[in-house]
Amino acid sequence: MAYQVNGTAIEADEEGYIVNLDEWSKELAAEIAKAENVEMTENHWKVIEFLRNYYDEFQLAPAVRVLVKNAKKKLGADIGNSKTLEAMFPDGAAKQGCKIAGLPKPTGCV
Amino acid sequence: MPDAKKFLYVNRKAPYGTIYALESLEVVLIAAAFEQDVSLAFLDDGVFQLTKDQNTDGIGVKNFSPTFRALGDYEVTKLFVEKESLEERGLDPSDLQEITWEDEDADWEEKPSIRIVSRAEMADIMADQDVVLSF
């Protein structure tokens, strides 16, 4: 499959994770979110930024409990709890969050 | 963790050139979700996996060494490195990257994850496990 951003096709795998991580942009993230039926709020963008920073630092898309734990530390308990994060990303905070953030599917996610 | 089994992942190969090192790390990250008592051992050329300042630009593969620093987030806090293997390769502990974990029971104090052990101690560590997986 592919996403369309400003007339350019961005290639993604059959689950919707982009193939070339360098092709990510905020416009693309908005496009992926639309395909996922996720309405992006300011808090969504904070989580996306957090995920991208985590990947940058560790070369790893975090598992959900690691996301929750670290989001609590970095973004505060209002966002960093599993109930809120799962409500923001109904298909799985790590799984869907990483997809919108242009990262690989978290290791161990099915 | 009353019912947790002790798992030891033994890493014997250099980080690149074969897929063993990366596969081992991925298995560790997956297994960590099952709340077992997980340790890693590095011996023979496996000690090269933890060296600092790795740069894979010239070989066109991902440098996954930063991922070892995320292991603390997955409650994997014991990385045993064999002293003799380091010495045989002209390495010493200062050649390894710093890997820490935050101790929840000690006000999130950062503690080192890498423990240098002798060959004899490594044998004891292996004997003490329920499951040993070799990569």
CSV table of C-alpha atoms in Angstrom, one decimal:
chain,number,residue,atom,x,y,z
A,1,MET,CA,0.0,0.0,0.0
A,2,ALA,CA,1.0,3.7,-0.2
A,3,TYR,CA,0.1,7.0,1.3
A,4,GLN,CA,-0.3,10.1,-0.8
A,5,VAL,CA,1.3,13.3,0.4
A,6,ASN,CA,1.4,16.4,-1.8
A,7,GLY,CA,1.2,14.3,-4.9
A,8,THR,CA,4.0,11.9,-3.8
A,9,ALA,CA,3.4,8.3,-3.0
A,10,ILE,CA,5.0,7.1,0.2
A,11,GLU,CA,5.4,3.3,0.2
A,12,ALA,CA,4.1,1.3,3.2
A,13,ASP,CA,3.9,-2.4,4.1
A,14,GLU,CA,0.6,-4.3,4.1
A,15,GLU,CA,-0.1,-3.2,7.6
A,16,GLY,CA,0.5,0.5,6.9
A,17,TYR,CA,4.0,1.0,8.4
A,18,ILE,CA,6.1,3.1,6.1
A,19,VAL,CA,9.0,1.3,4.4
A,20,ASN,CA,11.6,4.1,4.3
A,21,LEU,CA,11.7,5.8,7.7
A,22,ASP,CA,13.3,8.9,6.2
A,23,GLU,CA,10.2,9.7,4.3
A,24,TRP,CA,8.2,10.7,7.4
A,25,SER,CA,6.8,14.2,7.7
A,26,LYS,CA,4.0,15.7,9.8
A,27,GLU,CA,1.9,15.9,6.7
A,28,LEU,CA,2.4,12.1,6.2
A,29,ALA,CA,1.6,11.5,9.9
A,30,ALA,CA,-1.7,13.4,9.4
A,31,GLU,CA,-2.4,11.2,6.4
A,32,ILE,CA,-1.7,8.0,8.2
A,33,ALA,CA,-3.8,9.2,11.2
A,34,LYS,CA,-6.7,9.8,8.8
A,35,ALA,CA,-6.4,6.3,7.3
A,36,GLU,CA,-6.4,5.0,10.9
A,37,ASN,CA,-9.4,7.1,11.9
A,38,VAL,CA,-7.4,8.8,14.6
A,39,GLU,CA,-8.1,12.5,15.2
A,40,MET,CA,-4.8,14.1,16.0
A,41,THR,CA,-4.8,16.4,19.1
A,42,GLU,CA,-2.0,18.3,20.6
A,43,ASN,CA,-1.5,15.4,23.0
A,44,HIS,CA,-1.3,13.0,20.1
A,45,TRP,CA,1.6,15.0,18.6
A,46,LYS,CA,3.4,14.9,21.9
A,47,VAL,CA,3.2,11.1,22.0
A,48,ILE,CA,4.4,11.0,18.3
A,49,GLU,CA,7.3,13.2,19.1
A,50,PHE,CA,8.1,11.1,22.2
A,51,LEU,CA,8.1,7.9,20.1
A,52,ARG,CA,10.3,9.4,17.5
A,53,ASN,CA,12.8,10.6,20.1
A,54,TYR,CA,12.8,7.2,21.7
A,55,TYR,CA,13.6,5.6,18.4
A,56,ASP,CA,16.3,8.1,17.7
A,57,GLU,CA,18.0,7.4,21.0
A,58,PHE,CA,17.6,3.6,21.1
A,59,GLN,CA,16.9,2.5,17.5
A,60,LEU,CA,13.9,0.8,18.9
A,61,ALA,CA,10.1,1.1,18.7
A,62,PRO,CA,9.1,0.6,22.3
A,63,ALA,CA,6.6,-2.0,23.6
A,64,VAL,CA,3.4,-0.5,25.0
A,65,ARG,CA,4.4,-0.9,28.7
A,66,VAL,CA,7.7,0.8,28.0
A,67,LEU,CA,5.9,3.6,26.2
A,68,VAL,CA,3.5,4.1,29.1
A,69,LYS,CA,6.3,4.1,31.7
A,70,ASN,CA,8.4,6.6,29.8
A,71,ALA,CA,5.6,8.8,28.6
A,72,LYS,CA,4.6,9.1,32.3
A,73,LYS,CA,8.2,10.3,33.0
A,74,LYS,CA,8.5,12.6,30.0
A,75,LEU,CA,5.0,13.8,29.3
A,76,GLY,CA,3.5,13.6,32.8
A,77,ALA,CA,0.9,11.2,34.3
A,78,ASP,CA,-2.0,12.9,32.6
A,79,ILE,CA,-1.0,11.5,29.2
A,80,GLY,CA,1.4,8.8,30.5
A,81,ASN,CA,-1.1,6.2,31.6
A,82,SER,CA,-2.4,3.2,29.7
A,83,LYS,CA,-6.1,4.2,29.9
A,84,THR,CA,-5.5,7.6,28.2
A,85,LEU,CA,-3.0,6.3,25.7
A,86,GLU,CA,-5.2,3.4,24.6
A,87,ALA,CA,-8.1,5.9,24.3
A,88,MET,CA,-6.0,8.1,22.1
A,89,PHE,CA,-4.8,5.2,19.9
A,90,PRO,CA,-7.6,2.7,20.0
A,91,ASP,CA,-5.7,0.1,17.9
A,92,GLY,CA,-2.9,0.0,20.5
A,93,ALA,CA,-0.8,2.9,21.8
A,94,ALA,CA,2.5,1.5,20.7
A,95,LYS,CA,1.3,-0.3,17.6
A,96,GLN,CA,-0.8,2.5,16.2
A,97,GLY,CA,1.3,5.3,17.6
A,98,CYS,CA,4.5,4.0,16.0
A,99,LYS,CA,2.6,3.6,12.7
A,100,ILE,CA,1.7,7.3,12.7
A,101,ALA,CA,5.2,8.2,14.0
A,102,GLY,CA,6.6,6.5,10.9
A,103,LEU,CA,8.5,3.9,12.9
A,104,PRO,CA,8.6,0.1,12.6
A,105,LYS,CA,6.0,-2.0,14.3
A,106,PRO,CA,7.2,-2.5,17.9
A,107,THR,CA,9.2,-5.7,18.4
A,108,GLY,CA,7.0,-8.4,19.8
A,109,CYS,CA,3.7,-6.8,18.7
A,110,VAL,CA,1.3,-9.1,16.9
B,1,MET,CA,8.0,-12.9,40.5
B,2,PRO,CA,7.4,-16.2,42.3
B,3,ASP,CA,6.9,-18.4,39.2
B,4,ALA,CA,9.5,-16.6,37.0
B,5,LYS,CA,12.1,-18.8,35.4
B,6,LYS,CA,15.7,-17.8,35.0
B,7,PHE,CA,16.5,-17.3,31.3
B,8,LEU,CA,20.1,-16.7,30.2
B,9,TYR,CA,20.7,-15.5,26.6
B,10,VAL,CA,24.3,-16.3,25.6
B,11,ASN,CA,25.9,-14.2,23.0
B,12,ARG,CA,29.0,-15.5,21.4
B,13,LYS,CA,29.2,-13.8,18.0
B,14,ALA,CA,30.3,-10.4,16.7
B,15,PRO,CA,27.5,-7.9,16.2
B,16,TYR,CA,27.6,-7.8,12.4
B,17,GLY,CA,28.3,-10.3,9.6
B,18,THR,CA,25.8,-12.7,10.9
B,19,ILE,CA,22.2,-12.1,12.1
B,20,TYR,CA,22.7,-13.9,15.5
B,21,ALA,CA,23.3,-10.8,17.6
B,22,LEU,CA,20.4,-8.9,16.4
B,23,GLU,CA,18.1,-11.9,16.5
B,24,SER,CA,19.1,-12.6,20.1
B,25,LEU,CA,18.4,-9.0,21.1
B,26,GLU,CA,14.9,-9.2,19.4
B,27,VAL,CA,14.1,-12.4,21.2
B,28,VAL,CA,15.2,-10.9,24.5
B,29,LEU,CA,12.9,-7.9,23.9
B,30,ILE,CA,10.0,-10.2,23.1
B,31,ALA,CA,10.7,-12.5,26.0
B,32,ALA,CA,10.9,-9.6,28.4
B,33,ALA,CA,7.2,-9.0,28.0
B,34,PHE,CA,6.6,-12.4,29.8
B,35,GLU,CA,8.0,-11.2,33.1
B,36,GLN,CA,10.7,-13.8,33.4
B,37,ASP,CA,14.0,-13.3,35.1
B,38,VAL,CA,16.2,-12.5,32.0
B,39,SER,CA,19.9,-12.1,31.9
B,40,LEU,CA,22.4,-11.8,29.0
B,41,ALA,CA,25.8,-13.2,28.8
B,42,PHE,CA,28.5,-12.0,26.4
B,43,LEU,CA,31.6,-14.1,25.7
B,44,ASP,CA,34.0,-15.0,22.9
B,45,ASP,CA,33.4,-12.5,20.0
B,46,GLY,CA,30.0,-11.6,21.6
B,47,VAL,CA,31.8,-9.0,23.8
B,48,PHE,CA,32.2,-6.9,20.7
B,49,GLN,CA,28.4,-6.4,20.7
B,50,LEU,CA,28.7,-4.0,23.6
B,51,THR,CA,31.7,-1.9,22.4
B,52,LYS,CA,31.1,1.8,22.3
B,53,ASP,CA,31.1,4.1,19.3
B,54,GLN,CA,30.0,1.5,16.8
B,55,ASN,CA,29.6,2.9,13.2
B,56,THR,CA,28.0,0.8,10.5
B,57,ASP,CA,27.9,3.4,7.8
B,58,GLY,CA,30.4,1.4,5.7
B,59,ILE,CA,28.5,-1.9,5.8
B,60,GLY,CA,25.0,-0.6,5.1
B,61,VAL,CA,23.3,-2.2,8.1
B,62,LYS,CA,21.6,-0.7,11.1
B,63,ASN,CA,23.7,0.0,14.1
B,64,PHE,CA,21.6,-1.6,16.8
B,65,SER,CA,24.0,-1.1,19.6
B,66,PRO,CA,22.0,1.8,21.1
B,67,THR,CA,19.1,-0.7,21.7
B,68,PHE,CA,21.1,-2.3,24.5
B,69,ARG,CA,20.7,0.9,26.4
B,70,ALA,CA,16.9,0.4,26.3
B,71,LEU,CA,17.0,-3.0,28.0
B,72,GLY,CA,16.6,-1.3,31.4
B,73,ASP,CA,13.2,-0.1,30.3
B,74,TYR,CA,12.3,-3.8,29.7
B,75,GLU,CA,13.6,-4.8,33.2
B,76,VAL,CA,16.6,-6.6,31.7
B,77,THR,CA,19.3,-5.4,34.1
B,78,LYS,CA,21.9,-8.1,34.1
B,79,LEU,CA,24.5,-8.1,31.3
B,80,PHE,CA,27.3,-10.5,32.3
B,81,VAL,CA,30.5,-9.9,30.3
B,82,GLU,CA,33.3,-12.5,30.5
B,83,LYS,CA,36.6,-10.9,31.6
B,84,GLU,CA,38.8,-13.4,29.8
B,85,SER,CA,37.0,-12.9,26.5
B,86,LEU,CA,37.6,-9.2,26.8
B,87,GLU,CA,41.3,-9.6,27.6
B,88,GLU,CA,41.8,-12.2,24.8
B,89,ARG,CA,40.6,-9.5,22.3
B,90,GLY,CA,42.7,-6.6,23.8
B,91,LEU,CA,39.6,-5.0,25.2
B,92,ASP,CA,38.9,-3.8,28.7
B,93,PRO,CA,35.6,-2.6,30.4
B,94,SER,CA,36.2,1.0,29.4
B,95,ASP,CA,35.8,-0.1,25.7
B,96,LEU,CA,32.2,-1.0,26.4
B,97,GLN,CA,29.3,1.5,26.2
B,98,GLU,CA,27.7,2.5,29.5
B,99,ILE,CA,24.4,0.8,30.1
B,100,THR,CA,22.3,1.6,33.1
B,101,TRP,CA,18.9,0.8,34.6
B,102,GLU,CA,16.8,2.8,37.0
B,103,ASP,CA,16.1,1.1,40.3
B,104,GLU,CA,12.5,1.7,41.2
B,105,ASP,CA,13.1,0.6,44.8
B,106,ALA,CA,16.0,3.1,45.2
B,107,ASP,CA,14.3,6.3,44.1
B,108,TRP,CA,15.1,5.6,40.4
B,109,GLU,CA,18.8,5.6,41.0
B,110,GLU,CA,20.8,4.7,37.9
B,111,LYS,CA,22.8,1.5,38.3
B,112,PRO,CA,25.2,-0.2,35.9
B,113,SER,CA,23.8,-3.2,34.0
B,114,ILE,CA,27.1,-4.5,32.8
B,115,ARG,CA,28.9,-6.8,35.2
B,116,ILE,CA,32.3,-8.2,34.4
B,117,VAL,CA,32.7,-11.7,35.6
B,118,SER,CA,35.4,-14.3,35.3
B,119,ARG,CA,35.1,-17.5,33.3
B,120,ALA,CA,34.6,-19.5,36.5
B,121,GLU,CA,31.9,-17.1,37.6
B,122,MET,CA,30.2,-17.4,34.2
B,123,ALA,CA,30.1,-21.1,34.5
B,124,ASP,CA,28.3,-20.7,37.9
B,125,ILE,CA,25.9,-18.2,36.4
B,126,MET,CA,25.0,-20.7,33.6
B,127,ALA,CA,24.6,-23.6,36.0
B,128,ASP,CA,22.2,-21.5,38.0
B,129,GLN,CA,19.7,-21.0,35.1
B,130,ASP,CA,16.5,-22.8,34.2
B,131,VAL,CA,16.9,-22.0,30.5
B,132,VAL,CA,20.0,-21.2,28.6
B,133,LEU,CA,19.6,-20.0,25.0
B,134,SER,CA,22.8,-19.7,22.9
B,135,PHE,CA,23.2,-17.3,20.0
